[in-house]
XYZ file of C-alpha atoms in Angstrom:
139
model
C 5.523 -9.737 19.714
C 2.104 -10.658 21.080
C -0.107 -12.778 18.860
C -2.895 -10.181 18.967
C -0.490 -7.467 17.753
C 0.769 -9.731 14.960
C -2.812 -10.485 13.893
C -3.870 -6.842 13.998
C -0.857 -5.722 11.952
C -1.350 -8.514 9.399
C -4.999 -7.493 9.023
C -3.934 -3.866 8.632
C -1.537 -4.711 5.791
C -4.247 -6.763 4.085
C -6.793 -3.964 4.574
C -4.526 -1.677 2.536
C -4.763 -4.082 -0.423
C -8.534 -4.342 -0.041
C -8.890 -0.538 0.118
C -6.900 -0.087 -3.087
C -8.604 -2.888 -5.024
C -12.115 -1.764 -4.037
C -11.209 1.935 -4.294
C -12.629 2.473 -0.822
C -10.172 5.218 0.060
C -11.871 5.990 3.377
C -10.392 2.680 4.618
C -6.974 4.351 4.480
C -8.072 6.080 7.718
C -7.922 2.634 9.348
C -4.497 1.871 7.825
C -2.471 5.097 8.082
C -2.012 7.958 10.533
C -3.290 11.371 9.403
C 0.306 12.600 9.112
C 1.555 9.476 7.337
C 4.496 9.826 4.959
C 4.519 7.550 1.913
C 7.450 7.222 -0.497
C 6.719 5.162 -3.605
C 9.893 6.215 -5.442
C 10.293 8.107 -8.688
C 9.060 11.350 -7.136
C 5.846 9.802 -5.787
C 6.107 11.040 -2.205
C 3.343 12.174 0.148
C 3.493 13.828 3.552
C -0.131 13.582 4.667
C -2.921 11.068 4.344
C -5.437 13.376 2.680
C -3.167 14.097 -0.302
C -2.073 10.464 -0.496
C -5.697 9.264 -0.668
C -6.641 11.891 -3.244
C -3.723 11.072 -5.535
C -4.237 7.312 -5.215
C -7.911 7.749 -6.133
C -6.949 9.737 -9.249
C -4.271 7.197 -10.260
C -6.479 4.119 -9.748
C -9.736 5.494 -11.156
C -9.033 4.620 -14.841
C -8.337 0.933 -14.167
C -10.944 -1.693 -14.982
C -9.617 -3.758 -12.070
C -6.608 -4.083 -9.778
C -5.387 -6.872 -7.544
C -2.828 -6.416 -4.787
C -1.458 -9.433 -2.903
C 0.544 -8.974 0.269
C 2.818 -11.714 1.624
C 5.932 -12.714 3.555
C 5.362 -10.210 6.365
C 8.324 -9.810 8.700
C 7.211 -8.008 11.853
C 9.240 -6.584 14.707
C 7.537 -4.684 17.509
C 9.126 -2.562 20.198
C 6.480 -1.313 22.616
C 4.319 1.248 20.835
C 6.251 1.010 17.545
C 6.638 -1.720 14.954
C 8.436 -2.325 11.670
C 6.981 -4.511 8.938
C 8.561 -5.579 5.674
C 5.988 -6.985 3.232
C 6.275 -8.368 -0.268
C 3.674 -7.052 -2.668
C 2.487 -8.188 -6.072
C -0.002 -6.094 -8.018
C -1.875 -6.347 -11.286
C -3.447 -3.371 -13.026
C -5.952 -3.939 -15.833
C -7.241 -1.427 -18.364
C -8.233 -1.742 -22.001
C -5.577 0.127 -23.998
C -3.752 -0.505 -27.238
C -1.022 -3.125 -26.890
C -2.516 -5.201 -24.085
C -4.602 -4.675 -20.979
C -2.229 -5.852 -18.205
C 0.616 -4.261 -16.276
C 1.927 -6.084 -13.231
C 4.738 -5.640 -10.817
C 6.173 -6.794 -7.548
C 8.264 -5.242 -4.842
C 8.287 -4.554 -1.155
C 6.750 -2.246 1.423
C 8.843 -1.140 4.378
C 6.501 0.259 7.037
C 6.954 1.943 10.390
C 3.849 1.628 12.522
C 2.680 3.252 15.731
C 0.084 2.051 18.193
C -2.722 4.611 18.434
C -5.890 4.737 20.530
C -7.611 3.155 17.506
C -5.011 0.405 17.029
C -1.898 0.023 14.885
C -1.453 2.502 12.012
C 1.266 3.004 9.384
C 3.108 6.265 9.992
C 5.805 5.876 7.328
C 5.805 3.696 4.199
C 8.472 3.090 1.573
C 7.431 1.066 -1.481
C 9.860 -0.080 -4.152
C 9.108 -1.935 -7.365
C 11.591 -4.760 -8.022
C 10.201 -5.867 -11.370
C 7.348 -5.170 -13.722
C 5.997 -6.678 -16.918
C 3.262 -6.006 -19.409
C 2.006 -2.945 -21.220
C 3.283 0.201 -19.545
C 0.504 2.192 -21.277
C -1.932 0.593 -18.826
C -0.410 2.788 -16.082
C -0.454 6.016 -18.047
């Protein structure tokens, strides 16, 4: 994989975290294709970017703050396609009874395509491996 592709894809993965934590959903247009499919497990499955952005905005709006950290990227490119496995760790904060923190970690398995505007995620699978804290923060 070319260094410039590796750098662009790494920046793309990090831009996702920035978009979520700043609730700048329009940045998803620079991360995902318009027809992106996203599977976050437990019935959370989207088949287009517009619905994905809308639902993420609704879910994240009540939080006082969030922090997503992306790491351990494993990238494999094959021409105009790439696969990336990324570890993620996220913290969600909101004042509720029983404690204000819920955090978890897991992985993102992404299939990317090279577009005229650069690399974009076309298909994402996210799975939580562990979580801790007050589950009411998420509800």
